């Protein structure tokens, strides 16, 4: 998909060329939510929407180290098990979140984070994950391997335009699903109407 005002060639780079602050999450158990500090684990990332959907909301146990706190531009990747490859883009609206040990964080600063994250929602990415993760008995991709993920990079202006388009399209689809679910629930609750 290209917008007509953009004609420059896209570069192919590795994720490690555009991301910094690569690290594994904290090794802490989840505990009851303390009212301030949220904890994101692989299971808290929705399979379909890739949004932070904790059930139940939890906090990390023990002493908290701010190096595990998420910031704008942070993308998390599941590193092991059946969910390897699952990704999440931190949203400021999600609040104060620490990330767990089976997740890897990479921070995107100079490119559009949503544009980079969107590439983890493609079939091409899923094929890459399958190939990278199946070299041993337990599926897994480590931080150094995630840094090798090939991504495409147009100009920042084109990235931002594509991100805006994708975000707005996704929002409309999610809004329609919510309305449809509410309609179904309403019909169940009030079948006579």
C-alpha atoms as an extended CHARMM CRD file, in Angstrom:
* protein
*
       193  EXT
         1         1  UNK       CA              0.0000000000        0.0000000000        0.0000000000  PROA      1               0.0000000000
         2         2  UNK       CA              1.4180000000        3.3640000000       -1.0080000000  PROA      2               0.0000000000
         3         3  UNK       CA              0.0230000000        6.8420000000       -0.8070000000  PROA      3               0.0000000000
         4         4  UNK       CA              0.4950000000        8.6720000000       -4.1400000000  PROA      4               0.0000000000
         5         5  UNK       CA              2.5700000000       11.5040000000       -2.6710000000  PROA      5               0.0000000000
         6         6  UNK       CA              5.3420000000        9.0630000000       -1.6750000000  PROA      6               0.0000000000
         7         7  UNK       CA              7.5880000000        7.5430000000       -4.3170000000  PROA      7               0.0000000000
         8         8  UNK       CA             10.9100000000        6.9180000000       -2.5530000000  PROA      8               0.0000000000
         9         9  UNK       CA             12.1980000000        3.3760000000       -2.2450000000  PROA      9               0.0000000000
        10        10  UNK       CA             11.7690000000        1.6410000000        1.1040000000  PROA      10              0.0000000000
        11        11  UNK       CA             14.8750000000        0.4110000000        2.8850000000  PROA      11              0.0000000000
        12        12  UNK       CA             15.1230000000       -3.0320000000        4.4370000000  PROA      12              0.0000000000
        13        13  UNK       CA             16.8250000000       -2.9720000000        7.8240000000  PROA      13              0.0000000000
        14        14  UNK       CA             17.1070000000       -5.2240000000       10.8210000000  PROA      14              0.0000000000
        15        15  UNK       CA             15.0460000000       -4.4070000000       13.9120000000  PROA      15              0.0000000000
        16        16  UNK       CA             18.2750000000       -4.0480000000       15.9000000000  PROA      16              0.0000000000
        17        17  UNK       CA             19.2930000000       -1.1600000000       13.6280000000  PROA      17              0.0000000000
        18        18  UNK       CA             16.2560000000        0.9320000000       14.6140000000  PROA      18              0.0000000000
        19        19  UNK       CA             15.6680000000       -0.2740000000       18.1880000000  PROA      19              0.0000000000
        20        20  UNK       CA             17.6510000000        0.2900000000       21.3680000000  PROA      20              0.0000000000
        21        21  UNK       CA             17.4150000000       -0.6330000000       25.0370000000  PROA      21              0.0000000000
        22        22  UNK       CA             17.0040000000       -4.3400000000       24.2730000000  PROA      22              0.0000000000
        23        23  UNK       CA             16.4690000000       -6.3430000000       27.4440000000  PROA      23              0.0000000000
        24        24  UNK       CA             14.6580000000       -9.2230000000       29.1050000000  PROA      24              0.0000000000
        25        25  UNK       CA             11.9260000000       -8.5270000000       31.6500000000  PROA      25              0.0000000000
        26        26  UNK       CA             12.0030000000       -8.8700000000       35.4160000000  PROA      26              0.0000000000
        27        27  UNK       CA             12.0310000000      -12.2220000000       37.1440000000  PROA      27              0.0000000000
        28        28  UNK       CA              9.1720000000      -11.7180000000       39.6090000000  PROA      28              0.0000000000
        29        29  UNK       CA              5.9510000000      -13.5060000000       40.3920000000  PROA      29              0.0000000000
        30        30  UNK       CA              2.6590000000      -11.7320000000       39.8620000000  PROA      30              0.0000000000
        31        31  UNK       CA              0.7680000000      -10.6760000000       42.9650000000  PROA      31              0.0000000000
        32        32  UNK       CA             -2.4810000000       -8.8320000000       43.6840000000  PROA      32              0.0000000000
        33        33  UNK       CA             -2.6560000000       -5.4160000000       42.0500000000  PROA      33              0.0000000000
        34        34  UNK       CA             -1.3070000000       -2.7620000000       44.4290000000  PROA      34              0.0000000000
        35        35  UNK       CA             -3.3030000000        0.0770000000       42.8510000000  PROA      35              0.0000000000
        36        36  UNK       CA             -0.3200000000        1.6180000000       41.0610000000  PROA      36              0.0000000000
        37        37  UNK       CA              2.1690000000       -0.8190000000       39.5120000000  PROA      37              0.0000000000
        38        38  UNK       CA              0.8490000000       -3.0340000000       36.7260000000  PROA      38              0.0000000000
        39        39  UNK       CA              2.6180000000       -6.1680000000       35.5060000000  PROA      39              0.0000000000
        40        40  UNK       CA              2.4370000000       -7.4130000000       31.9240000000  PROA      40              0.0000000000
        41        41  UNK       CA              3.0350000000      -11.0710000000       31.1600000000  PROA      41              0.0000000000
        42        42  UNK       CA              2.6160000000      -12.9780000000       27.8930000000  PROA      42              0.0000000000
        43        43  UNK       CA             -0.9290000000      -13.9640000000       28.8970000000  PROA      43              0.0000000000
        44        44  UNK       CA             -1.8650000000      -10.2820000000       29.4020000000  PROA      44              0.0000000000
        45        45  UNK       CA             -1.3770000000       -9.5360000000       25.6960000000  PROA      45              0.0000000000
        46        46  UNK       CA             -4.5760000000      -10.2400000000       23.7790000000  PROA      46              0.0000000000
        47        47  UNK       CA             -4.0410000000      -12.7430000000       20.9410000000  PROA      47              0.0000000000
        48        48  UNK       CA             -6.2280000000      -10.8470000000       18.4620000000  PROA      48              0.0000000000
        49        49  UNK       CA             -5.8280000000       -7.1570000000       19.2620000000  PROA      49              0.0000000000
        50        50  UNK       CA             -2.3420000000       -7.2690000000       20.8380000000  PROA      50              0.0000000000
        51        51  UNK       CA             -3.6260000000       -4.8840000000       23.5080000000  PROA      51              0.0000000000
        52        52  UNK       CA             -2.8130000000       -5.0530000000       27.2230000000  PROA      52              0.0000000000
        53        53  UNK       CA             -5.7790000000       -7.0380000000       28.5960000000  PROA      53              0.0000000000
        54        54  UNK       CA             -4.8600000000       -8.2790000000       32.0640000000  PROA      54              0.0000000000
        55        55  UNK       CA             -7.1640000000      -10.7970000000       33.6760000000  PROA      55              0.0000000000
        56        56  UNK       CA             -6.7810000000      -10.2900000000       36.5330000000  PROA      56              0.0000000000
        57        57  UNK       CA             -4.8090000000       -7.0680000000       36.8580000000  PROA      57              0.0000000000
        58        58  UNK       CA             -1.6240000000       -7.7860000000       38.8150000000  PROA      58              0.0000000000
        59        59  UNK       CA              1.5510000000       -6.1860000000       40.1660000000  PROA      59              0.0000000000
        60        60  UNK       CA              5.0820000000       -7.5860000000       40.2440000000  PROA      60              0.0000000000
        61        61  UNK       CA              6.0870000000       -9.0930000000       43.5740000000  PROA      61              0.0000000000
        62        62  UNK       CA              9.1480000000       -7.8230000000       45.4140000000  PROA      62              0.0000000000
        63        63  UNK       CA             11.3540000000       -4.7750000000       44.9450000000  PROA      63              0.0000000000
        64        64  UNK       CA             10.6630000000       -2.8340000000       41.7530000000  PROA      64              0.0000000000
        65        65  UNK       CA             13.4560000000       -1.6880000000       39.4570000000  PROA      65              0.0000000000
        66        66  UNK       CA             12.5010000000        1.1170000000       37.0650000000  PROA      66              0.0000000000
        67        67  UNK       CA             14.6410000000       -0.3460000000       34.2970000000  PROA      67              0.0000000000
        68        68  UNK       CA             11.6990000000       -2.7410000000       33.7350000000  PROA      68              0.0000000000
        69        69  UNK       CA              9.1760000000        0.0910000000       33.4260000000  PROA      69              0.0000000000
        70        70  UNK       CA              7.6890000000        0.5550000000       29.9500000000  PROA      70              0.0000000000
        71        71  UNK       CA              8.0130000000        3.8300000000       28.0340000000  PROA      71              0.0000000000
        72        72  UNK       CA              6.8040000000        5.3550000000       24.7820000000  PROA      72              0.0000000000
        73        73  UNK       CA              8.1960000000        3.4370000000       21.8020000000  PROA      73              0.0000000000
        74        74  UNK       CA              8.6410000000        0.1560000000       23.7060000000  PROA      74              0.0000000000
        75        75  UNK       CA              7.6550000000       -3.0070000000       21.8530000000  PROA      75              0.0000000000
        76        76  UNK       CA              7.4930000000       -6.2750000000       23.7720000000  PROA      76              0.0000000000
        77        77  UNK       CA              8.0270000000       -9.7010000000       22.2260000000  PROA      77              0.0000000000
        78        78  UNK       CA              7.2030000000      -13.0990000000       23.7030000000  PROA      78              0.0000000000
        79        79  UNK       CA             10.3990000000      -15.1190000000       23.6820000000  PROA      79              0.0000000000
        80        80  UNK       CA              9.3540000000      -18.6930000000       24.3920000000  PROA      80              0.0000000000
        81        81  UNK       CA              6.5970000000      -21.2870000000       24.2950000000  PROA      81              0.0000000000
        82        82  UNK       CA              3.4130000000      -21.4460000000       22.2600000000  PROA      82              0.0000000000
        83        83  UNK       CA              3.0970000000      -17.6440000000       22.2270000000  PROA      83              0.0000000000
        84        84  UNK       CA              6.5750000000      -16.9510000000       20.8760000000  PROA      84              0.0000000000
        85        85  UNK       CA              6.4030000000      -13.9500000000       18.5580000000  PROA      85              0.0000000000
        86        86  UNK       CA              3.4020000000      -12.3460000000       20.2260000000  PROA      86              0.0000000000
        87        87  UNK       CA              4.0130000000       -8.5950000000       20.3920000000  PROA      87              0.0000000000
        88        88  UNK       CA              2.6830000000       -5.5450000000       22.2240000000  PROA      88              0.0000000000
        89        89  UNK       CA              3.2850000000       -1.8280000000       21.6680000000  PROA      89              0.0000000000
        90        90  UNK       CA              3.2110000000        0.1650000000       24.9010000000  PROA      90              0.0000000000
        91        91  UNK       CA              0.5270000000        2.8440000000       25.0380000000  PROA      91              0.0000000000
        92        92  UNK       CA              0.8090000000        5.6700000000       27.5940000000  PROA      92              0.0000000000
        93        93  UNK       CA             -2.9070000000        5.2050000000       28.2940000000  PROA      93              0.0000000000
        94        94  UNK       CA             -2.1440000000        1.7380000000       29.6970000000  PROA      94              0.0000000000
        95        95  UNK       CA             -0.4370000000        3.4080000000       32.6630000000  PROA      95              0.0000000000
        96        96  UNK       CA              2.5650000000        2.3760000000       34.7320000000  PROA      96              0.0000000000
        97        97  UNK       CA              3.5860000000       -1.1210000000       33.5910000000  PROA      97              0.0000000000
        98        98  UNK       CA              6.5450000000       -3.3570000000       34.4280000000  PROA      98              0.0000000000
        99        99  UNK       CA              7.2800000000       -6.2390000000       32.0580000000  PROA      99              0.0000000000
       100       100  UNK       CA              7.8820000000       -9.8660000000       32.9600000000  PROA      100             0.0000000000
       101       101  UNK       CA             10.8230000000      -12.1310000000       32.2390000000  PROA      101             0.0000000000
       102       102  UNK       CA              9.4350000000      -14.1220000000       29.3180000000  PROA      102             0.0000000000
       103       103  UNK       CA              9.1380000000      -10.8730000000       27.3770000000  PROA      103             0.0000000000
       104       104  UNK       CA             11.8540000000       -8.9560000000       25.5380000000  PROA      104             0.0000000000
       105       105  UNK       CA             11.7140000000       -5.1700000000       25.1840000000  PROA      105             0.0000000000
       106       106  UNK       CA             13.0540000000       -3.1630000000       22.2660000000  PROA      106             0.0000000000
       107       107  UNK       CA             12.5960000000        0.6070000000       22.1100000000  PROA      107             0.0000000000
       108       108  UNK       CA             11.9750000000        2.4200000000       18.8320000000  PROA      108             0.0000000000
       109       109  UNK       CA             12.7980000000        6.1410000000       18.9540000000  PROA      109             0.0000000000
       110       110  UNK       CA             13.7670000000        7.4780000000       15.5250000000  PROA      110             0.0000000000
       111       111  UNK       CA             11.1280000000        5.6290000000       13.5070000000  PROA      111             0.0000000000
       112       112  UNK       CA              7.3620000000        5.5230000000       14.0340000000  PROA      112             0.0000000000
       113       113  UNK       CA              6.8300000000        2.8410000000       16.7310000000  PROA      113             0.0000000000
       114       114  UNK       CA              3.3180000000        1.9580000000       15.5100000000  PROA      114             0.0000000000
       115       115  UNK       CA              4.6180000000        1.4690000000       11.9690000000  PROA      115             0.0000000000
       116       116  UNK       CA              7.3790000000       -0.8640000000       13.1960000000  PROA      116             0.0000000000
       117       117  UNK       CA              4.9440000000       -2.7090000000       15.5150000000  PROA      117             0.0000000000
       118       118  UNK       CA              2.4300000000       -3.1250000000       12.6620000000  PROA      118             0.0000000000
       119       119  UNK       CA              4.9680000000       -5.2400000000       10.8170000000  PROA      119             0.0000000000
       120       120  UNK       CA              4.6600000000       -7.8150000000       13.6220000000  PROA      120             0.0000000000
       121       121  UNK       CA              1.0100000000       -8.3030000000       12.6610000000  PROA      121             0.0000000000
       122       122  UNK       CA              1.7450000000       -9.5910000000        9.1610000000  PROA      122             0.0000000000
       123       123  UNK       CA              1.8770000000      -13.1020000000        7.7060000000  PROA      123             0.0000000000
       124       124  UNK       CA              5.4870000000      -12.4320000000        6.7160000000  PROA      124             0.0000000000
       125       125  UNK       CA              6.3510000000      -11.8710000000       10.3790000000  PROA      125             0.0000000000
       126       126  UNK       CA              4.4990000000      -15.0460000000       11.4150000000  PROA      126             0.0000000000
       127       127  UNK       CA              6.5320000000      -17.0540000000        8.8720000000  PROA      127             0.0000000000
       128       128  UNK       CA              9.7500000000      -15.4880000000       10.2240000000  PROA      128             0.0000000000
       129       129  UNK       CA              8.7530000000      -16.4260000000       13.7940000000  PROA      129             0.0000000000
       130       130  UNK       CA              7.9690000000      -19.9900000000       12.7510000000  PROA      130             0.0000000000
       131       131  UNK       CA             11.3160000000      -20.3480000000       11.0010000000  PROA      131             0.0000000000
       132       132  UNK       CA             13.3690000000      -18.7100000000       13.7800000000  PROA      132             0.0000000000
       133       133  UNK       CA             11.6470000000      -20.4490000000       16.6760000000  PROA      133             0.0000000000
       134       134  UNK       CA             11.6760000000      -24.0440000000       15.4620000000  PROA      134             0.0000000000
       135       135  UNK       CA             15.4000000000      -24.7440000000       15.5460000000  PROA      135             0.0000000000
       136       136  UNK       CA             15.1460000000      -26.6060000000       18.8440000000  PROA      136             0.0000000000
       137       137  UNK       CA             12.6020000000      -28.6600000000       20.7780000000  PROA      137             0.0000000000
       138       138  UNK       CA             11.1360000000      -25.7000000000       22.7190000000  PROA      138             0.0000000000
       139       139  UNK       CA              9.9750000000      -22.8250000000       20.4700000000  PROA      139             0.0000000000
       140       140  UNK       CA             11.8580000000      -19.6590000000       21.2940000000  PROA      140             0.0000000000
       141       141  UNK       CA             13.4920000000      -16.5080000000       19.9410000000  PROA      141             0.0000000000
       142       142  UNK       CA             16.0880000000      -14.6710000000       22.0020000000  PROA      142             0.0000000000
       143       143  UNK       CA             16.8870000000      -10.9430000000       22.0470000000  PROA      143             0.0000000000
       144       144  UNK       CA             19.7970000000      -11.2380000000       19.6120000000  PROA      144             0.0000000000
       145       145  UNK       CA             17.5640000000      -13.1010000000       17.1550000000  PROA      145             0.0000000000
       146       146  UNK       CA             14.7650000000      -10.5190000000       17.4230000000  PROA      146             0.0000000000
       147       147  UNK       CA             17.3360000000       -7.8610000000       16.5470000000  PROA      147             0.0000000000
       148       148  UNK       CA             17.7820000000       -9.7070000000       13.2040000000  PROA      148             0.0000000000
       149       149  UNK       CA             14.0940000000       -9.3550000000       12.2500000000  PROA      149             0.0000000000
       150       150  UNK       CA             13.9580000000       -7.7740000000        8.7720000000  PROA      150             0.0000000000
       151       151  UNK       CA             11.7160000000       -4.7110000000        8.6120000000  PROA      151             0.0000000000
       152       152  UNK       CA             10.9670000000       -2.1660000000        5.9090000000  PROA      152             0.0000000000
       153       153  UNK       CA             11.5510000000        1.5240000000        6.4540000000  PROA      153             0.0000000000
       154       154  UNK       CA             10.0730000000        4.2900000000        4.2970000000  PROA      154             0.0000000000
       155       155  UNK       CA             10.5190000000        7.9810000000        5.1500000000  PROA      155             0.0000000000
       156       156  UNK       CA              9.2640000000        9.0250000000        8.5910000000  PROA      156             0.0000000000
       157       157  UNK       CA              6.4980000000       11.0550000000        6.9180000000  PROA      157             0.0000000000
       158       158  UNK       CA              5.2540000000        7.9780000000        5.0540000000  PROA      158             0.0000000000
       159       159  UNK       CA              5.5330000000        5.8440000000        8.2050000000  PROA      159             0.0000000000
       160       160  UNK       CA              3.3730000000        8.3360000000       10.1040000000  PROA      160             0.0000000000
       161       161  UNK       CA              0.7530000000        8.4980000000        7.3460000000  PROA      161             0.0000000000
       162       162  UNK       CA              0.5370000000        4.6940000000        7.1330000000  PROA      162             0.0000000000
       163       163  UNK       CA              0.3840000000        4.4110000000       10.9350000000  PROA      163             0.0000000000
       164       164  UNK       CA             -2.4440000000        6.9130000000       11.1200000000  PROA      164             0.0000000000
       165       165  UNK       CA             -4.3610000000        5.0480000000        8.4270000000  PROA      165             0.0000000000
       166       166  UNK       CA             -3.8010000000        1.6470000000       10.0650000000  PROA      166             0.0000000000
       167       167  UNK       CA             -4.6510000000        2.9140000000       13.5370000000  PROA      167             0.0000000000
       168       168  UNK       CA             -7.8800000000        4.5580000000       12.3760000000  PROA      168             0.0000000000
       169       169  UNK       CA             -8.8800000000        1.4630000000       10.3540000000  PROA      169             0.0000000000
       170       170  UNK       CA             -8.1840000000       -0.7970000000       13.3240000000  PROA      170             0.0000000000
       171       171  UNK       CA            -10.1120000000        1.4890000000       15.6570000000  PROA      171             0.0000000000
       172       172  UNK       CA            -13.1740000000        1.3800000000       13.3810000000  PROA      172             0.0000000000
       173       173  UNK       CA            -13.0040000000       -2.4320000000       13.1910000000  PROA      173             0.0000000000
       174       174  UNK       CA            -12.6870000000       -2.7640000000       16.9730000000  PROA      174             0.0000000000
       175       175  UNK       CA            -15.5380000000       -0.2910000000       17.4750000000  PROA      175             0.0000000000
       176       176  UNK       CA            -17.7570000000       -2.3510000000       15.1220000000  PROA      176             0.0000000000
       177       177  UNK       CA            -16.9160000000       -5.5710000000       17.0070000000  PROA      177             0.0000000000
       178       178  UNK       CA            -17.7840000000       -3.9130000000       20.3310000000  PROA      178             0.0000000000
       179       179  UNK       CA            -21.0850000000       -2.6210000000       18.9750000000  PROA      179             0.0000000000
       180       180  UNK       CA            -21.9010000000       -6.0720000000       17.5640000000  PROA      180             0.0000000000
       181       181  UNK       CA            -21.0680000000       -7.7430000000       20.8890000000  PROA      181             0.0000000000
       182       182  UNK       CA            -23.2190000000       -5.2540000000       22.7820000000  PROA      182             0.0000000000
       183       183  UNK       CA            -26.0840000000       -5.8730000000       20.3550000000  PROA      183             0.0000000000
       184       184  UNK       CA            -25.7810000000       -9.6540000000       20.8520000000  PROA      184             0.0000000000
       185       185  UNK       CA            -25.7100000000       -9.2440000000       24.6390000000  PROA      185             0.0000000000
       186       186  UNK       CA            -28.6990000000       -6.9000000000       24.5210000000  PROA      186             0.0000000000
       187       187  UNK       CA            -30.6620000000       -9.4190000000       22.4530000000  PROA      187             0.0000000000
       188       188  UNK       CA            -29.8360000000      -12.1710000000       24.9570000000  PROA      188             0.0000000000
       189       189  UNK       CA            -30.8470000000      -10.0070000000       27.9330000000  PROA      189             0.0000000000
       190       190  UNK       CA            -34.0370000000       -8.6580000000       26.3190000000  PROA      190             0.0000000000
       191       191  UNK       CA            -35.2210000000      -11.2610000000       23.7580000000  PROA      191             0.0000000000
       192       192  UNK       CA            -38.7460000000       -9.8170000000       23.6620000000  PROA      192             0.0000000000
       193       193  UNK       CA            -37.5570000000       -6.5410000000       22.1250000000  PROA      193             0.0000000000
